[in-house]
C-alpha atoms as a printed R data frame, in Angstrom:
    type eleno elety resid chain resno       x       y       z
1   ATOM     1    CA   MET     A     1  -9.170 -49.343 -21.141
2   ATOM     2    CA   ASN     A     2 -10.374 -45.822 -20.337
3   ATOM     3    CA   THR     A     3  -8.426 -43.787 -22.914
4   ATOM     4    CA   GLU     A     4  -9.451 -40.394 -21.496
5   ATOM     5    CA   LYS     A     5  -8.194 -41.307 -18.035
6   ATOM     6    CA   GLN     A     6  -4.964 -42.626 -19.505
7   ATOM     7    CA   LEU     A     7  -4.405 -39.387 -21.447
8   ATOM     8    CA   ASP     A     8  -5.539 -37.187 -18.546
9   ATOM     9    CA   ILE     A     9  -7.734 -34.818 -20.540
10  ATOM    10    CA   TYR     A    10  -8.564 -31.477 -18.924
11  ATOM    11    CA   ASP     A    11 -11.596 -29.271 -19.490
12  ATOM    12    CA   ILE     A    12  -9.436 -26.180 -19.844
13  ATOM    13    CA   THR     A    13  -5.685 -25.654 -20.105
14  ATOM    14    CA   ILE     A    14  -4.390 -22.170 -19.372
15  ATOM    15    CA   VAL     A    15  -1.166 -21.235 -21.127
16  ATOM    16    CA   GLY     A    16   0.590 -18.673 -18.938
17  ATOM    17    CA   GLY     A    17   0.628 -17.976 -15.216
18  ATOM    18    CA   GLY     A    18   0.423 -14.191 -15.008
19  ATOM    19    CA   PRO     A    19  -2.536 -12.303 -13.495
20  ATOM    20    CA   ALA     A    20  -4.918 -13.344 -16.294
21  ATOM    21    CA   GLY     A    21  -3.849 -16.987 -16.020
22  ATOM    22    CA   MET     A    22  -4.051 -17.094 -12.224
23  ATOM    23    CA   TYR     A    23  -7.487 -15.490 -12.066
24  ATOM    24    CA   SER     A    24  -8.679 -17.778 -14.889
25  ATOM    25    CA   ALA     A    25  -7.655 -20.796 -12.808
26  ATOM    26    CA   PHE     A    26  -9.655 -19.517  -9.860
27  ATOM    27    CA   TYR     A    27 -12.727 -18.682 -11.913
28  ATOM    28    CA   SER     A    28 -12.679 -21.962 -13.843
29  ATOM    29    CA   GLY     A    29 -12.760 -23.656 -10.430
30  ATOM    30    CA   MET     A    30 -15.909 -21.692  -9.684
31  ATOM    31    CA   ARG     A    31 -17.310 -23.221 -12.866
32  ATOM    32    CA   ALA     A    32 -16.323 -26.762 -11.790
33  ATOM    33    CA   MET     A    33 -13.930 -27.179 -14.705
34  ATOM    34    CA   ARG     A    34 -10.944 -29.492 -14.479
35  ATOM    35    CA   THR     A    35  -8.095 -27.049 -14.928
36  ATOM    36    CA   LYS     A    36  -4.398 -27.051 -15.756
37  ATOM    37    CA   ILE     A    37  -1.975 -24.106 -15.909
38  ATOM    38    CA   ILE     A    38   1.196 -24.438 -17.974
39  ATOM    39    CA   GLU     A    39   3.827 -21.820 -17.133
40  ATOM    40    CA   ALA     A    40   7.115 -21.580 -19.058
41  ATOM    41    CA   LYS     A    41   9.021 -20.203 -16.067
42  ATOM    42    CA   GLN     A    42   9.487 -21.758 -12.641
43  ATOM    43    CA   GLU     A    43   6.998 -19.514 -10.822
44  ATOM    44    CA   LEU     A    44   3.660 -17.824 -11.307
45  ATOM    45    CA   GLY     A    45   3.359 -14.077 -11.745
46  ATOM    46    CA   GLY     A    46   4.342 -13.494 -15.365
47  ATOM    47    CA   PHE     A    47   5.580 -10.013 -16.262
48  ATOM    48    CA   MET     A    48   4.597  -8.755 -12.804
49  ATOM    49    CA   ARG     A    49   7.768 -10.450 -11.543
50  ATOM    50    CA   THR     A    50   9.826  -7.727 -13.245
51  ATOM    51    CA   TYR     A    51   8.649  -5.021 -10.825
52  ATOM    52    CA   PRO     A    52   8.141  -6.709  -7.416
53  ATOM    53    CA   GLU     A    53   8.676  -3.490  -5.437
54  ATOM    54    CA   LYS     A    54   6.288  -1.311  -7.448
55  ATOM    55    CA   LEU     A    55   3.146  -0.125  -5.687
56  ATOM    56    CA   ILE     A    56  -0.051  -1.207  -7.460
57  ATOM    57    CA   TRP     A    57  -2.918   1.272  -6.977
58  ATOM    58    CA   ASP     A    58  -5.485   0.356  -9.607
59  ATOM    59    CA   VAL     A    59  -6.890  -3.022  -8.576
60  ATOM    60    CA   GLY     A    60 -10.423  -2.587  -7.280
61  ATOM    61    CA   GLY     A    61 -11.157  -3.082  -3.613
62  ATOM    62    CA   ILE     A    62  -7.611  -3.201  -2.241
63  ATOM    63    CA   GLU     A    63  -5.317  -0.520  -0.899
64  ATOM    64    CA   PRO     A    64  -2.016   0.192  -2.681
65  ATOM    65    CA   VAL     A    65   0.042  -2.994  -2.488
66  ATOM    66    CA   ARG     A    66   3.538  -4.046  -3.474
67  ATOM    67    CA   CYS     A    67   3.423  -6.110  -6.643
68  ATOM    68    CA   GLU     A    68   5.120  -9.085  -4.963
69  ATOM    69    CA   LYS     A    69   2.334  -9.153  -2.355
70  ATOM    70    CA   LEU     A    70  -0.328  -8.992  -5.045
71  ATOM    71    CA   ILE     A    71   1.315 -11.948  -6.803
72  ATOM    72    CA   GLU     A    72   1.262 -13.920  -3.543
73  ATOM    73    CA   SER     A    73  -2.444 -13.219  -3.062
74  ATOM    74    CA   LEU     A    74  -3.280 -14.097  -6.657
75  ATOM    75    CA   GLU     A    75  -1.398 -17.384  -6.385
76  ATOM    76    CA   VAL     A    76  -3.240 -18.355  -3.204
77  ATOM    77    CA   GLN     A    77  -6.517 -17.534  -4.948
78  ATOM    78    CA   ALA     A    78  -5.509 -19.441  -8.097
79  ATOM    79    CA   ARG     A    79  -4.896 -22.601  -6.049
80  ATOM    80    CA   THR     A    80  -8.342 -22.456  -4.351
81  ATOM    81    CA   PHE     A    81  -9.768 -25.357  -6.373
82  ATOM    82    CA   ASP     A    82  -6.492 -27.282  -6.723
83  ATOM    83    CA   PRO     A    83  -5.707 -26.875 -10.430
84  ATOM    84    CA   THR     A    84  -2.797 -28.816 -11.859
85  ATOM    85    CA   ILE     A    85   0.131 -26.430 -12.311
86  ATOM    86    CA   VAL     A    86   3.053 -27.311 -14.571
87  ATOM    87    CA   PHE     A    87   6.236 -25.225 -14.480
88  ATOM    88    CA   GLY     A    88   9.175 -24.970 -16.856
89  ATOM    89    CA   GLN     A    89   7.350 -26.049 -20.014
90  ATOM    90    CA   GLN     A    90   6.896 -23.746 -23.016
91  ATOM    91    CA   ILE     A    91   4.059 -24.670 -25.354
92  ATOM    92    CA   ASP     A    92   5.212 -25.006 -28.938
93  ATOM    93    CA   GLN     A    93   2.714 -26.905 -31.106
94  ATOM    94    CA   MET     A    94  -1.032 -27.463 -31.078
95  ATOM    95    CA   HIS     A    95  -3.251 -29.791 -33.048
96  ATOM    96    CA   ARG     A    96  -6.809 -31.038 -32.691
97  ATOM    97    CA   ARG     A    97  -7.650 -34.730 -32.790
98  ATOM    98    CA   GLU     A    98 -10.652 -36.047 -34.692
99  ATOM    99    CA   ASP     A    99 -12.624 -36.231 -31.443
100 ATOM   100    CA   GLY     A   100 -12.054 -32.502 -30.843
101 ATOM   101    CA   VAL     A   101  -9.457 -32.852 -28.074
102 ATOM   102    CA   PHE     A   102  -6.510 -30.504 -28.393
103 ATOM   103    CA   VAL     A   103  -2.969 -31.811 -28.030
104 ATOM   104    CA   LEU     A   104  -0.441 -29.263 -26.802
105 ATOM   105    CA   THR     A   105   3.199 -30.173 -27.309
106 ATOM   106    CA   THR     A   106   6.006 -28.398 -25.474
107 ATOM   107    CA   LYS     A   107   9.440 -27.503 -26.814
108 ATOM   108    CA   THR     A   108  10.867 -30.448 -24.883
109 ATOM   109    CA   GLY     A   109   8.297 -32.921 -26.216
110 ATOM   110    CA   GLU     A   110   5.790 -33.240 -23.353
111 ATOM   111    CA   GLN     A   111   2.144 -33.472 -24.432
112 ATOM   112    CA   HIS     A   112  -0.947 -32.095 -22.705
113 ATOM   113    CA   TYR     A   113  -4.542 -32.964 -23.594
114 ATOM   114    CA   THR     A   114  -7.426 -30.565 -23.208
115 ATOM   115    CA   ARG     A   115 -10.921 -29.807 -24.485
116 ATOM   116    CA   THR     A   116 -10.355 -26.034 -24.527
117 ATOM   117    CA   ILE     A   117  -7.337 -23.736 -24.464
118 ATOM   118    CA   LEU     A   118  -7.081 -20.353 -22.782
119 ATOM   119    CA   LEU     A   119  -4.086 -18.330 -23.961
120 ATOM   120    CA   CYS     A   120  -2.828 -16.031 -21.205
121 ATOM   121    CA   ALA     A   121   0.713 -15.717 -22.525
122 ATOM   122    CA   GLY     A   122   0.955 -12.037 -21.577
123 ATOM   123    CA   ARG     A   123   4.091 -10.563 -23.071
124 ATOM   124    CA   GLY     A   124   5.571 -13.980 -23.770
125 ATOM   125    CA   MET     A   125   9.083 -14.927 -22.753
126 ATOM   126    CA   THR     A   126  10.455 -11.445 -22.217
127 ATOM   127    CA   GLN     A   127  14.028 -10.303 -22.664
128 ATOM   128    CA   VAL     A   128  14.972  -6.871 -21.357
129 ATOM   129    CA   GLN     A   129  16.191  -4.342 -23.932
130 ATOM   130    CA   LYS     A   130  19.618  -3.494 -22.631
131 ATOM   131    CA   LEU     A   131  21.593  -0.323 -23.142
132 ATOM   132    CA   ASP     A   132  23.434  -0.647 -26.453
133 ATOM   133    CA   ILE     A   133  26.620   1.090 -25.350
134 ATOM   134    CA   GLU     A   134  30.071  -0.440 -25.360
135 ATOM   135    CA   GLY     A   135  31.116  -1.509 -21.876
136 ATOM   136    CA   ALA     A   136  27.705  -1.022 -20.257
137 ATOM   137    CA   ASN     A   137  27.584  -4.643 -19.086
138 ATOM   138    CA   ARG     A   138  30.486  -4.088 -16.669
139 ATOM   139    CA   TYR     A   139  28.189  -2.003 -14.451
140 ATOM   140    CA   GLU     A   140  25.222  -4.404 -14.325
141 ATOM   141    CA   LEU     A   141  26.246  -5.897 -10.988
142 ATOM   142    CA   THR     A   142  26.668  -2.512  -9.305
143 ATOM   143    CA   ASN     A   143  24.720   0.631 -10.234
144 ATOM   144    CA   LEU     A   144  23.255   0.015 -13.721
145 ATOM   145    CA   HIS     A   145  19.767  -1.443 -13.287
146 ATOM   146    CA   TYR     A   146  17.227  -2.868 -15.732
147 ATOM   147    CA   THR     A   147  14.657  -3.506 -13.028
148 ATOM   148    CA   VAL     A   148  14.184  -2.435  -9.428
149 ATOM   149    CA   THR     A   149  13.919  -5.024  -6.678
150 ATOM   150    CA   ASP     A   150  14.818  -2.849  -3.684
151 ATOM   151    CA   VAL     A   151  13.969   0.864  -3.733
152 ATOM   152    CA   SER     A   152  15.868   1.494  -0.499
153 ATOM   153    CA   ARG     A   153  19.180   1.444  -2.382
154 ATOM   154    CA   PHE     A   154  18.229   4.811  -3.909
155 ATOM   155    CA   ILE     A   155  17.771   6.671  -0.619
156 ATOM   156    CA   GLY     A   156  19.641   9.973  -0.757
157 ATOM   157    CA   LYS     A   157  21.116   9.194  -4.184
158 ATOM   158    CA   ARG     A   158  21.234  11.058  -7.484
159 ATOM   159    CA   VAL     A   159  19.380   8.748  -9.863
160 ATOM   160    CA   LEU     A   160  19.038   8.858 -13.652
161 ATOM   161    CA   ILE     A   161  16.155   6.990 -15.279
162 ATOM   162    CA   SER     A   162  16.146   6.418 -19.037
163 ATOM   163    CA   GLY     A   163  12.783   5.669 -20.639
164 ATOM   164    CA   GLY     A   164   9.386   7.151 -21.419
165 ATOM   165    CA   GLY     A   165   6.902   4.377 -20.722
166 ATOM   166    CA   ASP     A   166   4.777   3.538 -17.702
167 ATOM   167    CA   SER     A   167   7.477   1.609 -15.846
168 ATOM   168    CA   ALA     A   168  10.074   4.375 -16.205
169 ATOM   169    CA   ILE     A   169   7.652   7.051 -15.015
170 ATOM   170    CA   ASP     A   170   6.308   4.933 -12.168
171 ATOM   171    CA   TRP     A   171   9.850   4.327 -10.923
172 ATOM   172    CA   ALA     A   172  10.651   8.028 -11.197
173 ATOM   173    CA   ASN     A   173   7.656   8.906  -9.028
174 ATOM   174    CA   GLU     A   174   8.411   6.185  -6.499
175 ATOM   175    CA   ILE     A   175  12.116   6.931  -6.192
176 ATOM   176    CA   ALA     A   176  11.617  10.719  -6.086
177 ATOM   177    CA   LYS     A   177  10.137  10.261  -2.598
178 ATOM   178    CA   ILE     A   178  13.456   8.998  -1.196
179 ATOM   179    CA   ALA     A   179  16.233  10.074  -3.581
180 ATOM   180    CA   ASN     A   180  18.218  13.283  -3.386
181 ATOM   181    CA   GLU     A   181  17.502  13.958  -7.070
182 ATOM   182    CA   VAL     A   182  15.843  12.134  -9.978
183 ATOM   183    CA   ILE     A   183  16.674  12.891 -13.618
184 ATOM   184    CA   VAL     A   184  14.508  11.391 -16.369
185 ATOM   185    CA   VAL     A   185  15.867  11.070 -19.919
186 ATOM   186    CA   HIS     A   186  13.713  10.171 -22.916
187 ATOM   187    CA   ARG     A   187  14.633   9.988 -26.607
188 ATOM   188    CA   ARG     A   188  11.371  11.640 -27.716
189 ATOM   189    CA   HIS     A   189   9.597  14.845 -26.775
190 ATOM   190    CA   GLU     A   190   6.428  13.044 -25.689
191 ATOM   191    CA   PHE     A   191   6.093  10.312 -23.085
192 ATOM   192    CA   THR     A   192   4.032   7.188 -23.750
193 ATOM   193    CA   ALA     A   193   3.031   6.723 -20.094
194 ATOM   194    CA   HIS     A   194  -0.353   7.752 -18.725
195 ATOM   195    CA   GLU     A   195  -0.921  11.485 -18.331
196 ATOM   196    CA   THR     A   196  -1.294  11.770 -14.552
197 ATOM   197    CA   PRO     A   197   1.936   9.932 -13.621
198 ATOM   198    CA   VAL     A   198   3.808  11.976 -16.270
199 ATOM   199    CA   ALA     A   199   2.534  15.211 -14.706
200 ATOM   200    CA   GLN     A   200   3.602  13.985 -11.274
201 ATOM   201    CA   MET     A   201   7.017  13.060 -12.587
202 ATOM   202    CA   LYS     A   202   7.555  16.467 -14.182
203 ATOM   203    CA   ALA     A   203   6.732  18.111 -10.863
204 ATOM   204    CA   HIS     A   204   9.342  16.118  -8.930
205 ATOM   205    CA   ALA     A   205  12.099  15.224 -11.402
206 ATOM   206    CA   GLN     A   206  14.443  17.007 -13.775
207 ATOM   207    CA   VAL     A   207  13.515  16.023 -17.346
208 ATOM   208    CA   PHE     A   208  15.705  15.948 -20.462
209 ATOM   209    CA   THR     A   209  13.984  15.380 -23.820
210 ATOM   210    CA   PRO     A   210  14.779  14.421 -26.493
211 ATOM   211    CA   TYR     A   211  18.000  12.978 -25.074
212 ATOM   212    CA   GLY     A   212  19.525   9.524 -24.926
213 ATOM   213    CA   ILE     A   213  22.444   8.032 -23.011
214 ATOM   214    CA   SER     A   214  25.521   8.107 -25.263
215 ATOM   215    CA   HIS     A   215  28.302   7.128 -22.865
216 ATOM   216    CA   LEU     A   216  28.896   5.844 -19.350
217 ATOM   217    CA   TYR     A   217  31.958   6.815 -17.343
218 ATOM   218    CA   GLY     A   218  32.983   4.910 -14.275
219 ATOM   219    CA   ALA     A   219  35.484   4.478 -11.509
220 ATOM   220    CA   GLY     A   220  36.190   0.761 -11.291
221 ATOM   221    CA   ASP     A   221  32.916  -1.130 -11.635
222 ATOM   222    CA   ARG     A   222  30.598   1.769 -10.788
223 ATOM   223    CA   ILE     A   223  29.156   4.510 -12.995
224 ATOM   224    CA   ASN     A   224  29.921   7.998 -11.702
225 ATOM   225    CA   ARG     A   225  29.132  10.093 -14.780
226 ATOM   226    CA   VAL     A   226  26.680   9.833 -17.678
227 ATOM   227    CA   GLU     A   227  26.918  11.522 -21.064
228 ATOM   228    CA   LEU     A   228  23.620  12.496 -22.724
229 ATOM   229    CA   LYS     A   229  23.163  13.311 -26.407
230 ATOM   230    CA   HIS     A   230  20.398  15.485 -27.828
231 ATOM   231    CA   MET     A   231  18.666  13.355 -30.465
232 ATOM   232    CA   GLU     A   232  18.147  16.270 -32.874
233 ATOM   233    CA   THR     A   233  21.074  18.663 -32.405
234 ATOM   234    CA   GLY     A   234  23.760  16.279 -31.183
235 ATOM   235    CA   GLU     A   235  24.466  18.500 -28.160
236 ATOM   236    CA   LEU     A   236  26.250  16.619 -25.351
237 ATOM   237    CA   LYS     A   237  25.721  16.953 -21.592
238 ATOM   238    CA   GLN     A   238  27.584  15.222 -18.793
239 ATOM   239    CA   LEU     A   239  25.992  14.617 -15.406
240 ATOM   240    CA   GLY     A   240  27.456  13.129 -12.245
241 ATOM   241    CA   MET     A   241  25.329  10.171 -11.149
242 ATOM   242    CA   ASP     A   242  25.055   7.619  -8.331
243 ATOM   243    CA   GLU     A   243  22.591   5.155  -9.903
244 ATOM   244    CA   VAL     A   244  21.257   4.565 -13.427
245 ATOM   245    CA   ILE     A   245  18.000   2.791 -14.282
246 ATOM   246    CA   VAL     A   246  17.306   1.821 -17.906
247 ATOM   247    CA   SER     A   247  13.647   1.103 -18.665
248 ATOM   248    CA   HIS     A   248  13.480   0.677 -22.448
249 ATOM   249    CA   GLY     A   249  10.988  -2.162 -22.518
250 ATOM   250    CA   TYR     A   250  11.296  -5.810 -23.437
251 ATOM   251    CA   ASP     A   251  11.671  -7.953 -26.509
252 ATOM   252    CA   ARG     A   252   8.809 -10.441 -26.618
253 ATOM   253    CA   ASP     A   253   9.018 -14.063 -27.720
254 ATOM   254    CA   PHE     A   254   5.828 -16.085 -28.073
255 ATOM   255    CA   GLY     A   255   7.511 -19.033 -29.731
256 ATOM   256    CA   ASN     A   256   5.181 -20.819 -32.138
257 ATOM   257    CA   LEU     A   257   1.947 -19.682 -30.454
258 ATOM   258    CA   VAL     A   258   1.589 -16.972 -33.068
259 ATOM   259    CA   GLN     A   259   2.069 -19.531 -35.845
260 ATOM   260    CA   TRP     A   260  -1.078 -21.489 -35.023
261 ATOM   261    CA   GLY     A   261  -3.167 -19.572 -37.556
262 ATOM   262    CA   LEU     A   262  -4.748 -17.226 -35.025
263 ATOM   263    CA   GLU     A   263  -5.928 -13.893 -36.390
264 ATOM   264    CA   ARG     A   264  -3.726 -11.103 -35.089
265 ATOM   265    CA   GLU     A   265  -3.428  -7.334 -34.917
266 ATOM   266    CA   ASP     A   266  -0.477  -5.115 -33.991
267 ATOM   267    CA   TYR     A   267  -1.156  -5.381 -30.263
268 ATOM   268    CA   GLY     A   268  -2.026  -9.039 -29.906
269 ATOM   269    CA   VAL     A   269  -4.187 -11.947 -30.993
270 ATOM   270    CA   SER     A   270  -7.677 -10.847 -32.045
271 ATOM   271    CA   VAL     A   271 -10.657 -11.953 -29.968
272 ATOM   272    CA   ASP     A   272 -14.326 -11.096 -30.054
273 ATOM   273    CA   ALA     A   273 -16.413  -9.671 -27.208
274 ATOM   274    CA   ARG     A   274 -16.515 -13.107 -25.549
275 ATOM   275    CA   MET     A   275 -12.746 -13.634 -25.744
276 ATOM   276    CA   ARG     A   276 -13.035 -16.201 -28.562
277 ATOM   277    CA   THR     A   277 -10.119 -16.387 -30.977
278 ATOM   278    CA   SER     A   278 -10.455 -17.316 -34.640
279 ATOM   279    CA   ILE     A   279  -9.943 -20.991 -33.705
280 ATOM   280    CA   PRO     A   280 -13.032 -22.595 -32.104
281 ATOM   281    CA   GLY     A   281 -12.245 -23.839 -28.609
282 ATOM   282    CA   VAL     A   282  -9.283 -21.481 -28.186
283 ATOM   283    CA   PHE     A   283  -9.809 -18.380 -26.046
284 ATOM   284    CA   GLY     A   284  -7.597 -15.558 -24.821
285 ATOM   285    CA   ALA     A   285  -7.190 -13.137 -21.912
286 ATOM   286    CA   GLY     A   286  -4.765 -10.486 -20.700
287 ATOM   287    CA   ASP     A   287  -1.994  -8.719 -22.570
288 ATOM   288    CA   PHE     A   288  -1.732 -11.487 -25.198
289 ATOM   289    CA   ILE     A   289  -5.003 -10.442 -26.829
290 ATOM   290    CA   THR     A   290  -6.607  -7.349 -28.299
291 ATOM   291    CA   TYR     A   291 -10.144  -6.153 -29.054
292 ATOM   292    CA   GLY     A   292 -11.889  -2.822 -29.487
293 ATOM   293    CA   SER     A   293 -12.443  -1.932 -25.834
294 ATOM   294    CA   LYS     A   294  -9.379  -3.705 -24.418
295 ATOM   295    CA   VAL     A   295  -8.192  -2.327 -21.046
296 ATOM   296    CA   ARG     A   296  -4.493  -2.974 -20.476
297 ATOM   297    CA   LEU     A   297  -4.572  -3.027 -16.691
298 ATOM   298    CA   ILE     A   298  -4.381  -5.912 -14.239
299 ATOM   299    CA   ALA     A   299  -8.050  -5.257 -13.494
300 ATOM   300    CA   GLY     A   300  -8.783  -5.593 -17.208
301 ATOM   301    CA   ALA     A   301  -7.025  -8.975 -17.270
302 ATOM   302    CA   PHE     A   302  -9.385 -10.221 -14.554
303 ATOM   303    CA   ASN     A   303 -12.412  -9.249 -16.620
304 ATOM   304    CA   ASP     A   304 -10.944 -10.914 -19.711
305 ATOM   305    CA   ALA     A   305 -10.423 -14.074 -17.659
306 ATOM   306    CA   VAL     A   306 -14.049 -14.227 -16.524
307 ATOM   307    CA   LEU     A   307 -15.376 -13.754 -20.055
308 ATOM   308    CA   ALA     A   308 -12.949 -16.289 -21.522
309 ATOM   309    CA   VAL     A   309 -13.712 -19.002 -18.956
310 ATOM   310    CA   ASN     A   310 -17.454 -18.467 -19.337
311 ATOM   311    CA   SER     A   311 -17.084 -18.874 -23.098
312 ATOM   312    CA   ALA     A   312 -15.014 -22.036 -22.657
313 ATOM   313    CA   LYS     A   313 -17.635 -23.483 -20.321
314 ATOM   314    CA   MET     A   314 -20.437 -22.829 -22.805
315 ATOM   315    CA   TYR     A   315 -18.290 -24.213 -25.632
316 ATOM   316    CA   LEU     A   316 -18.128 -27.485 -23.697
317 ATOM   317    CA   GLU     A   317 -21.683 -27.332 -22.375
318 ATOM   318    CA   PRO     A   318 -23.938 -25.129 -24.538
319 ATOM   319    CA   ALA     A   319 -26.767 -25.442 -22.002
320 ATOM   320    CA   ALA     A   320 -24.579 -24.171 -19.121
321 ATOM   321    CA   SER     A   321 -25.351 -20.829 -17.531
322 ATOM   322    CA   ASP     A   322 -23.459 -17.943 -19.091
323 ATOM   323    CA   MET     A   323 -21.605 -17.142 -15.849
324 ATOM   324    CA   ALA     A   324 -20.764 -18.676 -12.498
325 ATOM   325    CA   GLY     A   325 -22.914 -17.899  -9.520
326 ATOM   326    CA   VAL     A   326 -21.544 -15.134  -7.318
327 ATOM   327    CA   SER     A   327 -19.296 -16.442  -4.559
328 ATOM   328    CA   SER     A   328 -21.867 -15.810  -1.804
329 ATOM   329    CA   HIS     A   329 -24.275 -18.212  -3.547
330 ATOM   330    CA   ASN     A   330 -21.860 -20.572  -5.288
331 ATOM   331    CA   ALA     A   331 -22.045 -24.118  -3.944
332 ATOM   332    CA   ARG     A   332 -18.303 -24.527  -4.546
333 ATOM   333    CA   PHE     A   333 -17.707 -22.204  -1.579
334 ATOM   334    CA   PHE     A   334 -20.077 -23.701   1.001
335 ATOM   335    CA   GLU     A   335 -17.519 -25.899   2.762
336 ATOM   336    CA   LYS     A   336 -14.740 -23.365   2.314
337 ATOM   337    CA   ASN     A   337 -16.900 -20.688   3.938
338 ATOM   338    CA   LYS     A   338 -17.607 -22.984   6.879
339 ATOM   339    CA   ALA     A   339 -13.915 -23.634   7.368
340 ATOM   340    CA   ILE     A   340 -13.153 -19.912   7.395
341 ATOM   341    CA   THR     A   341 -15.999 -18.877   9.704
342 ATOM   342    CA   ASN     A   342 -15.209 -21.690  12.172
343 ATOM   343    CA   ARG     A   343 -11.573 -20.705  12.664
C-alpha cells in the first residue's frame, strides 16, 4: 500500500488565508509545490475582511482599490494552480514523525500531513475590543460601529471616531470627504498611525486628545449624545452625534500555535532573513512574524511569502534554484498564457 498517497502528504501547508497566505499559495504553485491552505474561518481574506470598504493605496502597480476588491483579486490569483483549500479548521497541535513529515491536528481532531509548514496566521482569530461602557451594546445594531462596511451611511452626518491607530485615522480621512463633520477622540496625546494620514486627519477633522468616551446617551436604540472625559484633568464634554465609530483594535488569539516552541518577540514569531523560524521546516510570513527589517504592509506580506516559499522549496530540494522563474519565462504559465491570448 502506498502510505504517502493514503495520508495525502503535501509539500507545503499554509496556515492562514490572509494576503500572505493567498500570495504564498500562488507562488508555491509557481514552484510546482503541492499546496494546501488551512483557514480557520469560512472565507479567505484574513484581517482584511474587517475593513472591506477601505481604499488601499499602497500595493505596487495598482490604482487605489477597495479592500474587498483586492481580496477578490488575491483569491483568484491564489487559486491559479488549484491548491487544496480547507475552511473552518483551526490548527492546534503539531508534531514531526520520524520520517520528517509534520502532522497538523486541528481543534476538532482533523489531521493534515505536510513536509513543510508556512505560518501565515496574521493577527490570529481576532476579537474586536468593544467599548467598555454600561449599555453600549444596545446601540450596536444602529449607530455604534466597530467596523465600517458601507461608508455611504455617513453622508451628511456628524461622526465621532474613537481611536488613534491606522484604522481610526484612515476612516476619519475617508469619511471626512462625505460627512458634515468628523470628530476624532484619542486617549493619548500622540497618535500611533502613520504621520501623513494623521496630518491629513488633523486638517479635516476636529481632534480631542487626550479624551476618551465616558458615557453614551440615546433616544431609544440610537446614540444622540456622547460624553467625553479628559484623561488627565477629568474635564467632561458633551457632544451631539449622529454616528459613533470605535476603533480600539483587536484581541488576538493564536491558539496553541505560539506553544509549539517557536522563538518569539513582542511583535510576532522570530524569523531570519529567509523567513525560517527556529523549527526546521517551519517558515513564516505576514503579520504573524517579525524580523529586523519587517515591513507591516500588504506589500511586505507578499515579499515575505516569496522568501518563505523559496526557503521551503530549498528545504525540500537543496539543489533547487533559490527562486522561481519570472512569470514571463516560467513554464507553469505557458498554457495559461495561450488561453488568455486566444480569448
